[in-house]
Short mmCIF file of C-alpha atoms in Angstrom, two decimals:
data_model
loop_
_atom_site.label_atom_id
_atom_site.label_comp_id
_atom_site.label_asym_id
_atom_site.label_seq_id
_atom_site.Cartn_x
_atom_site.Cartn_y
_atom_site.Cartn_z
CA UNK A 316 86.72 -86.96 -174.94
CA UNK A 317 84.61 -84.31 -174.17
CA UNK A 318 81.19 -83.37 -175.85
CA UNK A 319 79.90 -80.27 -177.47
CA UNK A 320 76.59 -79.06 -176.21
CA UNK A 321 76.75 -75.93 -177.54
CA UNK A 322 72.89 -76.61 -179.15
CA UNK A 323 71.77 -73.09 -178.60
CA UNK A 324 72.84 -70.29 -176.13
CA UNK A 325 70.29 -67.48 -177.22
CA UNK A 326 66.55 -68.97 -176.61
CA UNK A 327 63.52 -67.18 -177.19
CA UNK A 328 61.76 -65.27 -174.33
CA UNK A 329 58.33 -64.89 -174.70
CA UNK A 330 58.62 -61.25 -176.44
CA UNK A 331 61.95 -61.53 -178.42
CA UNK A 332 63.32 -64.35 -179.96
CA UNK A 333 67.11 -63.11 -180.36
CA UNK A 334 67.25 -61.61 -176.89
CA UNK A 335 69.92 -62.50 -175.26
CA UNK A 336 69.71 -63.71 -171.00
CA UNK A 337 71.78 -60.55 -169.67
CA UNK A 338 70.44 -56.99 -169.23
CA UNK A 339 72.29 -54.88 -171.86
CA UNK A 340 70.88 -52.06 -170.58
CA UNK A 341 74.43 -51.72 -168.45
CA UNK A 342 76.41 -49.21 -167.31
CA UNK A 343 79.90 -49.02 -168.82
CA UNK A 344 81.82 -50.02 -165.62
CA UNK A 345 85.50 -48.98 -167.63
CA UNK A 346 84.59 -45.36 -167.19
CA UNK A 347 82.81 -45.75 -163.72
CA UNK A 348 84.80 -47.89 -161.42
CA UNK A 349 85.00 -47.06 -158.31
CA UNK A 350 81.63 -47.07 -157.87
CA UNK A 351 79.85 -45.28 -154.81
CA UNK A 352 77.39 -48.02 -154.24
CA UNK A 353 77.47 -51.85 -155.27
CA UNK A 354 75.28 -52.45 -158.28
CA UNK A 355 74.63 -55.82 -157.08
CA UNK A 356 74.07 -57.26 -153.37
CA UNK A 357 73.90 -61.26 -153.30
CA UNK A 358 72.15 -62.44 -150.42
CA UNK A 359 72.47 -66.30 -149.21
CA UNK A 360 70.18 -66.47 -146.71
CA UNK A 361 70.92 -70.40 -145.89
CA UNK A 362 73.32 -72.80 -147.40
CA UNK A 363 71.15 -75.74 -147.26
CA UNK A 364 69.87 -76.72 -150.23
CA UNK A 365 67.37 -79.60 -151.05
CA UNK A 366 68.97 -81.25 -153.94
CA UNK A 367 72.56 -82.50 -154.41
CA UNK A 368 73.63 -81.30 -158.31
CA UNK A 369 76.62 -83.33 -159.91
CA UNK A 370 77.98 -79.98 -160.91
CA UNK A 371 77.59 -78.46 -157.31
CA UNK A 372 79.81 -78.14 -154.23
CA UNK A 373 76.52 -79.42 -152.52
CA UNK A 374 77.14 -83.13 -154.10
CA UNK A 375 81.08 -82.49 -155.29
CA UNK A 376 82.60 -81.11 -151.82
CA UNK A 377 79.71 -81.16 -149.16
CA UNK A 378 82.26 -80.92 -146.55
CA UNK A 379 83.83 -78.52 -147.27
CA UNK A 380 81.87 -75.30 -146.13
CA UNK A 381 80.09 -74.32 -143.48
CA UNK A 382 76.37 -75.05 -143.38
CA UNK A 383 73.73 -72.42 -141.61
CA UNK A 384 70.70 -70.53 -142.24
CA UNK A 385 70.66 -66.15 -141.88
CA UNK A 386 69.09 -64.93 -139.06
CA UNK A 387 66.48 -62.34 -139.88
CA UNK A 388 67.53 -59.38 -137.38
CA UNK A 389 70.82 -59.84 -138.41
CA UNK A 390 69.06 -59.64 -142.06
CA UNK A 391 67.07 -56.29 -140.80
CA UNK A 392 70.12 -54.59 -140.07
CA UNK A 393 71.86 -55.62 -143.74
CA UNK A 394 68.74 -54.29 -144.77
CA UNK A 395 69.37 -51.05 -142.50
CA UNK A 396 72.55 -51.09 -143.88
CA UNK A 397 71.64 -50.62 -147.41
CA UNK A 398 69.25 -47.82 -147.23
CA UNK A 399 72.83 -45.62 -146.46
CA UNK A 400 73.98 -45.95 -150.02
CA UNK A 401 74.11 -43.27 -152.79
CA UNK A 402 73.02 -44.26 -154.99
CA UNK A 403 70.44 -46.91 -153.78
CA UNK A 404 71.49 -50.27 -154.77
CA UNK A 405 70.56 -51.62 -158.19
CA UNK A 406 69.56 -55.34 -157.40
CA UNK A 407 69.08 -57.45 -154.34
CA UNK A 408 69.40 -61.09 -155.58
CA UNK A 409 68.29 -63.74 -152.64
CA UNK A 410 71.04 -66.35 -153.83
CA UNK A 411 73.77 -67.94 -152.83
CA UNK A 412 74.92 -71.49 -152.17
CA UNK A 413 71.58 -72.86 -151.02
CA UNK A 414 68.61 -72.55 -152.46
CA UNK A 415 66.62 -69.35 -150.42
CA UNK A 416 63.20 -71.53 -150.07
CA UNK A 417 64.93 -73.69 -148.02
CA UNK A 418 64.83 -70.80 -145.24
CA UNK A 419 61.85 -71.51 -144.07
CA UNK A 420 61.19 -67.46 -143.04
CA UNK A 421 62.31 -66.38 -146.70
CA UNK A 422 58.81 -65.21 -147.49
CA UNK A 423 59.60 -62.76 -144.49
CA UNK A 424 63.46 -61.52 -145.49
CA UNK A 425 62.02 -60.66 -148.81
CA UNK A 426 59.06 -58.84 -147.73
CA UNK A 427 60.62 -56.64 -145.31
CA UNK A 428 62.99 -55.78 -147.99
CA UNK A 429 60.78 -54.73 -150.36
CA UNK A 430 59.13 -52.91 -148.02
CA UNK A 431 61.80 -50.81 -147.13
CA UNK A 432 62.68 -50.43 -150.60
CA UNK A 433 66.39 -51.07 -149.69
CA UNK A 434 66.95 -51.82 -153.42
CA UNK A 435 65.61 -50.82 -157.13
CA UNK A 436 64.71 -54.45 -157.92
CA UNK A 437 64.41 -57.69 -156.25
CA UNK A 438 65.12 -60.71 -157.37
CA UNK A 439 65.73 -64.68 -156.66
CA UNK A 440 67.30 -67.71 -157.61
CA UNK A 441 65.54 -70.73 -156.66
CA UNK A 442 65.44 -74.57 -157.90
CA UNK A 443 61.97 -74.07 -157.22
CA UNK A 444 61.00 -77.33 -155.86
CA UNK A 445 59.58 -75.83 -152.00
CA UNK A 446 57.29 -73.35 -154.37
CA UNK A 447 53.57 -73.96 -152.27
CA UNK A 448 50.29 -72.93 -151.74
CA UNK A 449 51.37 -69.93 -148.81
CA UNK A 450 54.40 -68.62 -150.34
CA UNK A 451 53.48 -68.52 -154.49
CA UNK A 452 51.16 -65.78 -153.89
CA UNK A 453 53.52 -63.49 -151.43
CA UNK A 454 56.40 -64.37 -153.76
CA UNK A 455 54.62 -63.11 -157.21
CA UNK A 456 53.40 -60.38 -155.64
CA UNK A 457 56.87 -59.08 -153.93
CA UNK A 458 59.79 -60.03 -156.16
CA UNK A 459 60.30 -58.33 -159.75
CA UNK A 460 61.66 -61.60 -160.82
CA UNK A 461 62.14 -65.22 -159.85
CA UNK A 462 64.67 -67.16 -161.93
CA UNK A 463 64.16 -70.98 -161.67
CA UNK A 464 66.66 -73.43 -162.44
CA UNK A 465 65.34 -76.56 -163.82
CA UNK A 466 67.77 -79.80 -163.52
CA UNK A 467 65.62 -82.09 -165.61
CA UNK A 468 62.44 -82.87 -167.97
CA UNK A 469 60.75 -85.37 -165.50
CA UNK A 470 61.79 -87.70 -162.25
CA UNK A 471 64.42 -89.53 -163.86
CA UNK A 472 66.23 -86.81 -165.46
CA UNK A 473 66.17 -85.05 -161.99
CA UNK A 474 67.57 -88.32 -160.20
CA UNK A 475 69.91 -88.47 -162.82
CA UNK A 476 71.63 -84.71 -162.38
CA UNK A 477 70.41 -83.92 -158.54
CA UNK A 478 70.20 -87.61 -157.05
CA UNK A 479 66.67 -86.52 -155.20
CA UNK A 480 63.59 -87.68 -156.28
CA UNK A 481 61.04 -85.16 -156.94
CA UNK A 482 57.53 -85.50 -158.08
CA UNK A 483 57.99 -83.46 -161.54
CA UNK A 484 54.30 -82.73 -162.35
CA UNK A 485 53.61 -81.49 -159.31
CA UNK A 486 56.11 -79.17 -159.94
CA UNK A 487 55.61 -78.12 -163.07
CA UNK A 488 51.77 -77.60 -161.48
CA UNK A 489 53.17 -75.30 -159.13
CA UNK A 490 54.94 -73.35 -161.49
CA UNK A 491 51.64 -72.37 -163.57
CA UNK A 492 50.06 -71.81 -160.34
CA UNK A 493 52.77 -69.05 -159.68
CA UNK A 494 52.28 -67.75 -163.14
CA UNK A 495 48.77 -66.90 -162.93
CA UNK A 496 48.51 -65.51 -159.40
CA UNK A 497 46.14 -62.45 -160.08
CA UNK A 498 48.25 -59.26 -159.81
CA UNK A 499 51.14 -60.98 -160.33
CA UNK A 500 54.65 -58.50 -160.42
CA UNK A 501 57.21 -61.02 -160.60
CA UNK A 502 58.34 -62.21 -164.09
CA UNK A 503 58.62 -65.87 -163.89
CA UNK A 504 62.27 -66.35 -165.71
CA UNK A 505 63.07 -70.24 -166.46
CA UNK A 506 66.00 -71.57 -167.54
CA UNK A 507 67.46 -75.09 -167.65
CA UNK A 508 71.28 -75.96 -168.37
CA UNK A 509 72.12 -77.94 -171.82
CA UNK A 510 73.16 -81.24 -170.86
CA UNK A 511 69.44 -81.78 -169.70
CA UNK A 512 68.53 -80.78 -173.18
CA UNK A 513 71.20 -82.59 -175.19
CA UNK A 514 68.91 -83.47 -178.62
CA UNK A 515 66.64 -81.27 -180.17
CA UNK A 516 63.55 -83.11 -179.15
CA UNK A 517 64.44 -82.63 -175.33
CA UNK A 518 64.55 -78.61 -176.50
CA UNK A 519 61.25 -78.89 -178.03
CA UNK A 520 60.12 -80.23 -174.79
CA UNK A 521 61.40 -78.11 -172.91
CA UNK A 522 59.30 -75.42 -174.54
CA UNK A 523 55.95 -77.29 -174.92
CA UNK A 524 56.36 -77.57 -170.65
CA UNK A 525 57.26 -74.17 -169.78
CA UNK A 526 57.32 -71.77 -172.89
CA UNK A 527 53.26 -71.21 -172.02
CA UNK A 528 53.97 -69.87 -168.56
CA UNK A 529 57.43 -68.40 -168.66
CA UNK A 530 57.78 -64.55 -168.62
CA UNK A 531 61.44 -65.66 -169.65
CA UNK A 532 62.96 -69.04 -170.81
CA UNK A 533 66.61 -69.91 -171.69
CA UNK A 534 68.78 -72.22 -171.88
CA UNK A 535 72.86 -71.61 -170.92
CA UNK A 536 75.43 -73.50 -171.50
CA UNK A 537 76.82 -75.55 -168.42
CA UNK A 538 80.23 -74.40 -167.10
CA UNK A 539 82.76 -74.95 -164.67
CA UNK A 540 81.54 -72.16 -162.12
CA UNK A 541 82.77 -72.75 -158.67
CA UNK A 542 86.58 -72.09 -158.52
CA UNK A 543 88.98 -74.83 -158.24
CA UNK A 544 85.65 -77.41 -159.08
CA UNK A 545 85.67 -79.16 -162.14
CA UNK A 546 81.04 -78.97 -162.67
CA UNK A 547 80.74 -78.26 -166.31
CA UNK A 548 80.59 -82.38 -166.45
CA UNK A 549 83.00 -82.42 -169.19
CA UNK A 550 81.23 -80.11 -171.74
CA UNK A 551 83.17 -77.82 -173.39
CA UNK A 552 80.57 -75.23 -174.90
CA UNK A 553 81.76 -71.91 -174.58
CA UNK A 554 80.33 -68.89 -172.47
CA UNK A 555 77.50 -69.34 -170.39
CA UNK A 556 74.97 -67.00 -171.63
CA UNK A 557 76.48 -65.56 -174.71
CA UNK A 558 78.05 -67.09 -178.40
CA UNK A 559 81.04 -65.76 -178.11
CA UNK A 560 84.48 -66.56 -177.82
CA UNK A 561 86.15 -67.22 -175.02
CA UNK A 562 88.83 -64.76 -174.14
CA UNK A 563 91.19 -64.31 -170.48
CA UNK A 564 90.35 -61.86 -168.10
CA UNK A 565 92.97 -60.03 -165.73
CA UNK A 566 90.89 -57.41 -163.73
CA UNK A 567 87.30 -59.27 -162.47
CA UNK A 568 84.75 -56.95 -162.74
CA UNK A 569 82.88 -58.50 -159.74
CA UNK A 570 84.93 -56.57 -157.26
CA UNK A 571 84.19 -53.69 -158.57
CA UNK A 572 80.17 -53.99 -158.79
CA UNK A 573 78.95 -56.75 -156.32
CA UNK A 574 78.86 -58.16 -152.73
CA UNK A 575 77.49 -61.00 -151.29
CA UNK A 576 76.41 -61.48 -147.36
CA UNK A 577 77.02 -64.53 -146.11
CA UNK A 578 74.55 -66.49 -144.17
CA UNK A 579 76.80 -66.33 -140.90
CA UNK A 580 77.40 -62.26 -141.67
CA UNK A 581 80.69 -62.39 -143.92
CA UNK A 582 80.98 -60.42 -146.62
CA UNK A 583 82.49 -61.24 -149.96
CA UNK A 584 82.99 -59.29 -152.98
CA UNK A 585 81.22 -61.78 -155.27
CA UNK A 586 78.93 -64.85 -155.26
CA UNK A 587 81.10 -68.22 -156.51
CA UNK A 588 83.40 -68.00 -153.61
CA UNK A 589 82.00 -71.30 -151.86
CA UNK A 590 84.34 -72.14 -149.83
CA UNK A 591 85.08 -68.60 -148.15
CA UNK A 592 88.90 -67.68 -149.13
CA UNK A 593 88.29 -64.06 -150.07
CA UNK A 594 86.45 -62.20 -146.92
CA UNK A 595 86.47 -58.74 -147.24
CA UNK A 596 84.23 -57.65 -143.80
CA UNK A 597 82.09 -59.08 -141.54
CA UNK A 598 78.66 -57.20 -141.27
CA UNK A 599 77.89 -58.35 -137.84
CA UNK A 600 80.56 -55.63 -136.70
CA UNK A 601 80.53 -53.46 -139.59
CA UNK A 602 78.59 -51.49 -141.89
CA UNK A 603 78.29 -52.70 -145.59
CA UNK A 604 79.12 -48.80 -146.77
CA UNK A 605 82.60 -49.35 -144.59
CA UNK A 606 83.03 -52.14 -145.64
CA UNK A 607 82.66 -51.03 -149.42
CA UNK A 608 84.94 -47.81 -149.11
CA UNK A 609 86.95 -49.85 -147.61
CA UNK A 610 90.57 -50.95 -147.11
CA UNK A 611 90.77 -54.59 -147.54
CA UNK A 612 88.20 -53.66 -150.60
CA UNK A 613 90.70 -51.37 -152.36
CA UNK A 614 93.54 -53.97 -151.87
CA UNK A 615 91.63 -56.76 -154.11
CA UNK A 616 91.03 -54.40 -156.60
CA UNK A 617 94.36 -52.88 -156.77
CA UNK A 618 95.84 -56.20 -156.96
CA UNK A 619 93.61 -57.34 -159.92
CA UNK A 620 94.57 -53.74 -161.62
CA UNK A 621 98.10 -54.54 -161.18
CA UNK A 622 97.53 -57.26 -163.22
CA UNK A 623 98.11 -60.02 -160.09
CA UNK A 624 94.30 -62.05 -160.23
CA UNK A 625 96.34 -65.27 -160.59
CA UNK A 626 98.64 -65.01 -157.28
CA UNK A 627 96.11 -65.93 -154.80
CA UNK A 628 92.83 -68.01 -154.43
CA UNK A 629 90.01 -68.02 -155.30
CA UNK A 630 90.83 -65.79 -158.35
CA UNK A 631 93.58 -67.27 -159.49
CA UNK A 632 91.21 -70.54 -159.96
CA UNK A 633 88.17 -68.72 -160.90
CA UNK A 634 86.83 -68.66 -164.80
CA UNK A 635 83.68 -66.87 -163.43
CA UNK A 636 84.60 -63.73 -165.60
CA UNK A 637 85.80 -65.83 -168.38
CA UNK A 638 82.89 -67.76 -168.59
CA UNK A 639 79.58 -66.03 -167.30
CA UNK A 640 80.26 -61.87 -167.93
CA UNK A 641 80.24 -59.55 -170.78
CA UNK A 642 81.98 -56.81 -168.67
CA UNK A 643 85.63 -56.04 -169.11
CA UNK A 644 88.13 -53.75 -167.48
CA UNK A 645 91.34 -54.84 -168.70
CA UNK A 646 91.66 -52.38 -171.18
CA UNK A 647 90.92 -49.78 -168.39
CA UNK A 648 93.07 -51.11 -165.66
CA UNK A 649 95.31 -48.45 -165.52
CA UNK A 650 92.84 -45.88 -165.68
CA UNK A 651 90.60 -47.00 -162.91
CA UNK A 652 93.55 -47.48 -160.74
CA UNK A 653 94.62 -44.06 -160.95
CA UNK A 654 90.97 -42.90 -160.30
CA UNK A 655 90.82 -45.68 -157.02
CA UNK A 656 94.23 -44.49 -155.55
CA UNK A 657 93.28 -40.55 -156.13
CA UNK A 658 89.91 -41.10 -154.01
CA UNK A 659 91.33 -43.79 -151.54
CA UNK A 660 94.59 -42.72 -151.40
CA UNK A 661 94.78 -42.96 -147.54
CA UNK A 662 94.47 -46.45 -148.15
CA UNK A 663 95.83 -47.44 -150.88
CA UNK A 664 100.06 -48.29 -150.42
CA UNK A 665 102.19 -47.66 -153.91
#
């Protein structure tokens, strides 16, 4: 039977209590799409990642994907890359399938981004765990935000969900450390999924640990995000950020905003795609502005616009849009497609 965890999807942040996790300052991607730029670049810069989550390929399928670590002149080039769109990319998120501090040169990738400026804002998703004395300070003073993920409220929780043991308070240590580096620009954003916080005095702790050095803190509901993976451990409570019902989505808007570059230099056109079925480009050979205006591009989305997601992996087994976005272009299929074919129409087939 399965359980509802659905305890509480909007959690206070430190300024609002009602404010919900995702930016609603958005555009309205309906009226937009095709875009000239992505909104969104994902960047895995390694695969390896230092825990093993129940709800994660890492522990569920570690076989099946390729493991590596991105090379950072390959990396300056993406980053070359970049600087030729118009309008300059939104967000560069360091993501991906492994957790970024496990590159042990990350400190590096993100710095030379930021210095270029080859994005608005800069951002990272991290379990947090490799946070240390050298790269706290270049970290807070670099990134605009660093979103932690925490798996647990102390070692045994963490063995329980991650099967690693950690030392938790030297964690948690670390984490105030980062929050009062002097000068600090990054907002420290910390979330933790609800099955870790399945009563309401687990909540309450969860807030006496972390509310006093959060910028952010949240809690979202645990779903099943990796296509064709069952991870949501048998809860069944709802969206992942949002209360709201759940409803089915025929056009994914990820296409249409987002890529992600892949450790090894493969491009895909969103960030759940673990095991590596949809490649649109490969940036080793190609730019990411050709690849974006470009032909195997417009084929995904026209397929999605003809209303044919669920004929091929990994849409058809994806609930990403379902479950985890607010955007939706159903309603606007047809209108976007006849905007896509009139301004790609050499490469678009009827």
């Amino acid at each position: 039977m399965k359980k509802d965890l659905n305890l509480e999807v909007k959690i206070l942040d430190n300024k609002n209590i009602n404010q919900s996790q995702l930016n609603s300052n958005r555009i309205n991607l309906g009226t937009s799409a095709p875009l000239q730029s992505p909104l969104v670049i994902y960047m895995e810069t390694t695969t390896y990642c230092n825990l093993a989550c129940k709800f994660c390929p890492h522990f569920i399928s570690p076989d099946e994907f390729e493991k590596g670590t991105m090379d950072f002149l390959f990396f300056k080039k993406v980053c070359a890359d970049l600087l030729s769109f118009t309008p300059k990319v939104k967000l560069l998120r360091f993501c991906g399938l492994g957790d970024s501090l496990v590159n042990k040169k990350i400190t590096e990738f993100v710095e030379h981004a930021v210095e270029n400026k080859v994005a608005e804002r800069f951002e990272m998703i991290s379990n947090g765990l490799l946070l240390n004395d050298k790269n706290i300070p270049i970290l807070a003073k670099t990134l605009d935000r660093l979103i932690i993920s925490i798996e647990g409220l102390n070692n045994d929780q963490y063995w329980e969900f991650t099967n690693r043991k950690i030392k938790f308070d030297n964690f948690c240590k670390n984490l105030e450390k980062f929050s009062k580096v002097k000068n600090k620009k990054c907002k420290l954003h910390i979330k933790i999924h609800n099955s870790a916080v399945n009563s309401k005095a687990k909540i309450q702790k969860f807030h006496a640990l972390f509310s006093d050095i959060a910028d952010e803190i949240y809690i979202e509901n645990l779903i099943n995000l990796w296509p064709g993976v069952t991870s949501n451990l048998g809860l069944d409570s709802g969206h992942r950020f949002v209360s709201a019902p759940r409803r089915e989505v025929k056009v994914c808007p990820q296409i249409f905003k987002s890529m992600q570059v892949n450790h090894d230099g493969k491009i895909m056109p969103c960030c759940i795609d673990w095991k590596v079925e949809n490649v649109i480009g490969d940036a080793n050979t190609m730019s990411l502005s050709d690849i974006w205006n470009g032909e195997v591009v417009r084929r995904l989305q026209t397929k999605h616009l003809n209303g044919e997601r669920h004929t091929f992996q990994p849409c058809a087994t994806c609930s990403l849009n379902e479950d985890s976005d607010i955007d939706n272009l159903d309603s606007d299929a047809k209108d976007i497609l006849a905007r896509v074919r009139e301004k790609y129409q050499n490469l678009i087939e009827d």
